[in-house]
Coordinates of C-alpha atoms in Angstrom, one line a residue:
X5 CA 0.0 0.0 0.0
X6 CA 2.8 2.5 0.8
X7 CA 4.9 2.0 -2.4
X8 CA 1.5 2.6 -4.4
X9 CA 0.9 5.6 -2.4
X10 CA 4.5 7.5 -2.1
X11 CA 4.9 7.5 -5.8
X12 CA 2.0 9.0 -6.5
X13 CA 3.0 11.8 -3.7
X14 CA 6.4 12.1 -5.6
X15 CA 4.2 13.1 -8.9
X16 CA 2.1 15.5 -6.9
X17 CA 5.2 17.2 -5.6
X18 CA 6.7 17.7 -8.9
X19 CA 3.7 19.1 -10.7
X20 CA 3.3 21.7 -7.6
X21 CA 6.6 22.4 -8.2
X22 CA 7.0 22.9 -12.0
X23 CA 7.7 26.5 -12.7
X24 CA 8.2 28.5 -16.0
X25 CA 11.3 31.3 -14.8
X26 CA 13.1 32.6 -17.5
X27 CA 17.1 32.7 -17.3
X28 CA 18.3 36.0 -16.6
X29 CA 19.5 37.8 -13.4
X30 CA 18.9 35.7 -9.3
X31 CA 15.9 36.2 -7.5
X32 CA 15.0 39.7 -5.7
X33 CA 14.8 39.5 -2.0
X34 CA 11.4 39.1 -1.0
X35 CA 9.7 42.6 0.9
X36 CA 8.1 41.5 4.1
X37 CA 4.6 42.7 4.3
X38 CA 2.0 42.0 7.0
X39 CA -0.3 39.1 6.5
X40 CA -3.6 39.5 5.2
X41 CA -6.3 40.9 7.8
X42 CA -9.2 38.0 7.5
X43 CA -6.0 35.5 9.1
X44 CA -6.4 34.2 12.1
X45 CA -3.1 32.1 13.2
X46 CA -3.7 30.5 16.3
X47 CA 0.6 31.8 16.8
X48 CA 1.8 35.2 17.9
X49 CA 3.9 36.0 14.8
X50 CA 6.7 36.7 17.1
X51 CA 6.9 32.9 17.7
X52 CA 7.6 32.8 13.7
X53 CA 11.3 34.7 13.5
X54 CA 12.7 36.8 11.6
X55 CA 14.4 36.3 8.0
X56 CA 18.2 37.8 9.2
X57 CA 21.3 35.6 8.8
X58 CA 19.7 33.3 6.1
X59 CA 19.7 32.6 2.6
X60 CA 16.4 34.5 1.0
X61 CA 13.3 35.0 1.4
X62 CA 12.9 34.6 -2.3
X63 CA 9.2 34.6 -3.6
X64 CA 9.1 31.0 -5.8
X65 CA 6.7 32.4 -8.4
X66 CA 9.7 34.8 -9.6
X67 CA 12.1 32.0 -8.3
X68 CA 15.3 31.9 -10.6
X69 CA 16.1 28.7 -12.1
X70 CA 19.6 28.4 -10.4
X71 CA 18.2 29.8 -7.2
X72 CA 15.4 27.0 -7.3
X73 CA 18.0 24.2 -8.1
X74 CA 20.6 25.2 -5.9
X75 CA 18.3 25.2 -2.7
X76 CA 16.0 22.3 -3.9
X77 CA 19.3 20.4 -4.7
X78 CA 21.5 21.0 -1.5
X79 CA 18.5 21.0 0.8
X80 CA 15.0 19.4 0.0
X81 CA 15.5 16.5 -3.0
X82 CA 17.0 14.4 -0.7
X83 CA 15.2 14.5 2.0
X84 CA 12.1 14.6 0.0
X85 CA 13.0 10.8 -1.8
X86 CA 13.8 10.0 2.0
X87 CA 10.2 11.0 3.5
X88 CA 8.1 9.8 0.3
X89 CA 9.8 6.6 1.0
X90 CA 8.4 6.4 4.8
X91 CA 11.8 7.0 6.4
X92 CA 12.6 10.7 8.2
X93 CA 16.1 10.4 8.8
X94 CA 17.9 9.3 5.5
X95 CA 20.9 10.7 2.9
X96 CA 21.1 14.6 2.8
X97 CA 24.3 16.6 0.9
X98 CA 25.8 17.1 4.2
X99 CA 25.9 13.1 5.0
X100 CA 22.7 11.4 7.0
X101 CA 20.1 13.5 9.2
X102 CA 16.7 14.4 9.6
X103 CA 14.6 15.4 6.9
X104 CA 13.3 18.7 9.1
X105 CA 16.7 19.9 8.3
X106 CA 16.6 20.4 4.9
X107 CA 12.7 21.2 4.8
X108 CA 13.4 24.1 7.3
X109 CA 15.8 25.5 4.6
X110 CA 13.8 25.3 2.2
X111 CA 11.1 27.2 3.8
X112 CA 13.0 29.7 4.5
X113 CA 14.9 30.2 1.9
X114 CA 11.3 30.0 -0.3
X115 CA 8.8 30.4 2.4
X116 CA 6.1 30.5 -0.5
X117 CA 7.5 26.6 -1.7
X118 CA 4.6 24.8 -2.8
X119 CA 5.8 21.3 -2.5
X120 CA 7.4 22.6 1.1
X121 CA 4.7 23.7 2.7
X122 CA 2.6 20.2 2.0
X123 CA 5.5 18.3 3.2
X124 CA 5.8 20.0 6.3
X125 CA 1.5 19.8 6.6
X126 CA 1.9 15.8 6.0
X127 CA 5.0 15.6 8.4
X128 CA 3.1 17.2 11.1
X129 CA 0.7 14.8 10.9
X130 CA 2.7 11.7 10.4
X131 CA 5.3 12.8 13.8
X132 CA 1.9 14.1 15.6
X133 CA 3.2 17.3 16.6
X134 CA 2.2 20.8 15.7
X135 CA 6.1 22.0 16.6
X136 CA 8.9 20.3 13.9
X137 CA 11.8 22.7 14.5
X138 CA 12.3 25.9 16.1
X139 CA 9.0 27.2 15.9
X140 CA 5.1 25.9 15.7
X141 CA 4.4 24.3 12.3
X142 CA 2.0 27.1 11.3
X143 CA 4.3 29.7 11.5
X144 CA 5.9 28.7 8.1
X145 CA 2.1 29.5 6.3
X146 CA 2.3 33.0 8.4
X147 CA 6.0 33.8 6.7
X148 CA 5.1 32.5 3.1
X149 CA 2.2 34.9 3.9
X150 CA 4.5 37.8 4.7
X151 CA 6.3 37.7 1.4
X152 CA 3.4 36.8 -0.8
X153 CA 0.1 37.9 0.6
X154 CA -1.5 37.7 -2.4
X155 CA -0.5 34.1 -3.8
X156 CA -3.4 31.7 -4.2
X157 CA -1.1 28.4 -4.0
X158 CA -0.5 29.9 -0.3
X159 CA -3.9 30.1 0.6
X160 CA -4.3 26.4 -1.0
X161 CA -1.6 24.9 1.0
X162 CA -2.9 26.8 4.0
X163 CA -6.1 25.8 3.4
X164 CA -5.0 22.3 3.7
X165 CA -3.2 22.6 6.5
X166 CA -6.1 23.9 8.5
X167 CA -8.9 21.3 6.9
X168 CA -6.7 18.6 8.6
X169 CA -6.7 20.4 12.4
X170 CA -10.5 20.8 12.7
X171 CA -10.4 24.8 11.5
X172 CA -13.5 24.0 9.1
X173 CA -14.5 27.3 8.4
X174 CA -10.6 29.1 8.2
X175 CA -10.0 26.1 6.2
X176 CA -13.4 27.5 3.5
X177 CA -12.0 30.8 3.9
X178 CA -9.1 30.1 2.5
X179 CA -9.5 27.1 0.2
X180 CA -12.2 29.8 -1.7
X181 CA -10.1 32.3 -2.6
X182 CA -7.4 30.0 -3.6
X183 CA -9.9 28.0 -5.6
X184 CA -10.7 31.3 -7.4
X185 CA -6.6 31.9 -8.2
X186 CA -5.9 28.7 -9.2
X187 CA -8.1 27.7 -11.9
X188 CA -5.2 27.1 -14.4
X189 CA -3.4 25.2 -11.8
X190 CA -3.9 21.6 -12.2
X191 CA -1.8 20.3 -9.5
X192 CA -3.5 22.9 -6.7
X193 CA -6.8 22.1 -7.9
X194 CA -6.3 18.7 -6.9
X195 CA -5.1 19.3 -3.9
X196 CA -7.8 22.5 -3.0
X197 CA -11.1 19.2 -4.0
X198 CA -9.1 16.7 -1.9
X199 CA -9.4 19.4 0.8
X200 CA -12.7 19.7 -0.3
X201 CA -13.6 16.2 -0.2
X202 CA -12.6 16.1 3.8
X203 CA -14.8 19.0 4.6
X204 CA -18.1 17.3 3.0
X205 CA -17.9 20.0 0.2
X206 CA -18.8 17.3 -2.2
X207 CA -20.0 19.9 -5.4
X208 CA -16.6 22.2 -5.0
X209 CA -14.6 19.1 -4.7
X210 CA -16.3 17.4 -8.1
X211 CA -15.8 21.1 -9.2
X212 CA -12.4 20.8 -8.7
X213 CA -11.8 16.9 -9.8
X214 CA -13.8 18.5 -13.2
X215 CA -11.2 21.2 -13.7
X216 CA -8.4 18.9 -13.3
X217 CA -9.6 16.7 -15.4
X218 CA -10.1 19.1 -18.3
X219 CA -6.4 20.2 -18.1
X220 CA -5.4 16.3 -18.4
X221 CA -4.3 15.9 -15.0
X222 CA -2.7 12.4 -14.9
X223 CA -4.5 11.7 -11.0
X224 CA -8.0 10.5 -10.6
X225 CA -8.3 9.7 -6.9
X226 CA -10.2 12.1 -6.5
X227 CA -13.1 11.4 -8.9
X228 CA -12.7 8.4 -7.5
X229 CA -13.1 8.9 -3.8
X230 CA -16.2 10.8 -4.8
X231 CA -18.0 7.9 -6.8
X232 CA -17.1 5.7 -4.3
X233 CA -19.0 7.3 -1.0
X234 CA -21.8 8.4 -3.6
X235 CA -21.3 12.0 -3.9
X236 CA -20.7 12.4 -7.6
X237 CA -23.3 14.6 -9.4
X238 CA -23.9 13.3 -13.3
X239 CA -25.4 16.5 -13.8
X240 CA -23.5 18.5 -12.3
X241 CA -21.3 21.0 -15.0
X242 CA -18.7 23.7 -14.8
X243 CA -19.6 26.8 -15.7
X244 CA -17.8 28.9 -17.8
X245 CA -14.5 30.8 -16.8
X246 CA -14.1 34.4 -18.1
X247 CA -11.8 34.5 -20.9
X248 CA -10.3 37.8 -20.3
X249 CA -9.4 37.2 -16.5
X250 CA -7.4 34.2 -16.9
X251 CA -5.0 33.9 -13.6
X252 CA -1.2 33.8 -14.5
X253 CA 0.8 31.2 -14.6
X254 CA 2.1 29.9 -11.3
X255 CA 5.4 31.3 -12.1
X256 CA 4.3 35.1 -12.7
X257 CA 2.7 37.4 -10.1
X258 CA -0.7 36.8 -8.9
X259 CA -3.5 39.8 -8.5
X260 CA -4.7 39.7 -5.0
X261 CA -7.0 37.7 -3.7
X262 CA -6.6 38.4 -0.1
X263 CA -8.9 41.7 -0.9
X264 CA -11.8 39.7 -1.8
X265 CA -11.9 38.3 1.9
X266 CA -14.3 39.6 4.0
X267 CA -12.6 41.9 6.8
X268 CA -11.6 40.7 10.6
X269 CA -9.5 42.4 13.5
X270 CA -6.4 42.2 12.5
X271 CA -4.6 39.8 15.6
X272 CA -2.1 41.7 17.6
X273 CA 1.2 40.5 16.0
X274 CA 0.2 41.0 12.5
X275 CA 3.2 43.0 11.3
X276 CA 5.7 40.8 10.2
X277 CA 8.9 40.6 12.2
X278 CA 12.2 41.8 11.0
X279 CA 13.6 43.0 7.7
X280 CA 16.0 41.4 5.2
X281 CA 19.4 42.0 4.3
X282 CA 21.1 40.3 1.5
X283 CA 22.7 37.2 2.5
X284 CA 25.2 34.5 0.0
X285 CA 23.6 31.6 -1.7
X286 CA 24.1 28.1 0.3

């Protein structure tokens, strides 16, 4: 069962991860921004750190190519073969450790990683603890909010994150207006149904299945898991998209979706901490 189920992971990670960056000049350092108002963390943001004395934060949807390969290839393919095949301690670049290590690079070198941020949701899960390194696991969604509050692929992977702890409706709140950013994004819609899917949203997660399956996304499961329990609608259709809104590619900049949200007090540490100076690549 496992060795059907990791390679299938391995595929989801690398469509998440595909990105379309030109080759030119490395990455711009990230601008720390405060995170969107309608958040509500259940961590002070002073628990999350700062982004001083570490490689980035670079923003992975303008991620240069030898920025992306030279963290994903000293610090997260590695560990990644080592957690999709059950194991967390396994081969890194630096000899045999934990795969935390090289995750917690990763995230903060890219705090908006796509593939990174579902790793670390699933290795929460998998170790039972809401606290994998130096600070709580949701802190790393509240920093890849500070340097892109308006990515939709964050509010997807947050909006996973949250459907697994019992935060139903943050888990909605989110998981809509990433559903509304990401409609050219195969791999995000799968994952924003099968989020779907565990909150009982059975017509937004056929919705979702629908749209991935029109962009010949090579996953079924979750078509599947919907015929299964019964909650597949033959009638239901998808209605048309605007064809003069079309959302960027995961690559480009996003417009803002964190507008859209409807308005909350914003918590008391909502001002990210810290500011960033240039620092050498690994």
């Amino acid at each position: 069962m496992k060795q059907a189920f990791f390679p299938r992971w391995l595929l989801m990670l690398a469509l998440l991860c595909t990105a379309s960056a030109s080759w030119g000049q490395r990455t711009p350092l990230a601008r720390i921004q405060p995170i969107p108002n309608d958040l509500t963390p259940q961590v002070n943001l002073s628990q999350c750190g700062d982004f001083e004395g570490h490689f980035g934060p670079l923003d992975y949807r303008v991620l240069h190519p030898l920025d992306k390969r030279n963290v994903e290839s000293n610090h997260f393919n590695l560990e990644l073969r080592t957690f999709l095949s059950g194991h967390l301690e396994g081969k890194t670049r630096a000899g045999v450790g934990n795969v935390m290590g090289g995750f917690d690079y990763t995230a903060r070198a890219i705090p908006n990683h796509p593939a990174v941020l579902l790793v670390l949701e699933e290795l929460g899960r998998r170790v039972k603890s809401e606290r994998l390194g130096e600070m709580p696991l949701e802190c790393y969604y509240m920093r890849a909010f500070m340097i892109a509050p308006d990515d939709p692929v964050v509010r997807a992977m947050y909006g996973v994150y949250l459907s697994y702890r019992g935060r139903d409706a943050e888990a909605l709140a989110n998981l809509k207006l990433a559903d509304e950013g990401t409609r050219d994004m195969a791999g995000v819609q799968h994952q924003i149904g099968l989020a779907h899917q565990r909150l009982k949203q059975y017509r937004l997660a056929q919705m979702n299945a629908m749209r991935t399956a029109k962009m010949k996304f090579p996953l079924n499961d979750l078509e599947r898991l919907l015929r299964v329990a019964g909650n597949w609608d033959e009638q239901l259709t998808l209605p048309p998209e605007p064809t003069d809104t079309e959302t960027e590619p995961a690559a480009s900049a996003v417009q803002s979706t964190a507008a859209s949200a409807p308005p909350a007090p914003t918590p008391a540490a909502s001002t990210a901490p810290g500011t960033t100076t240039p620092q050498r690549a690994p």
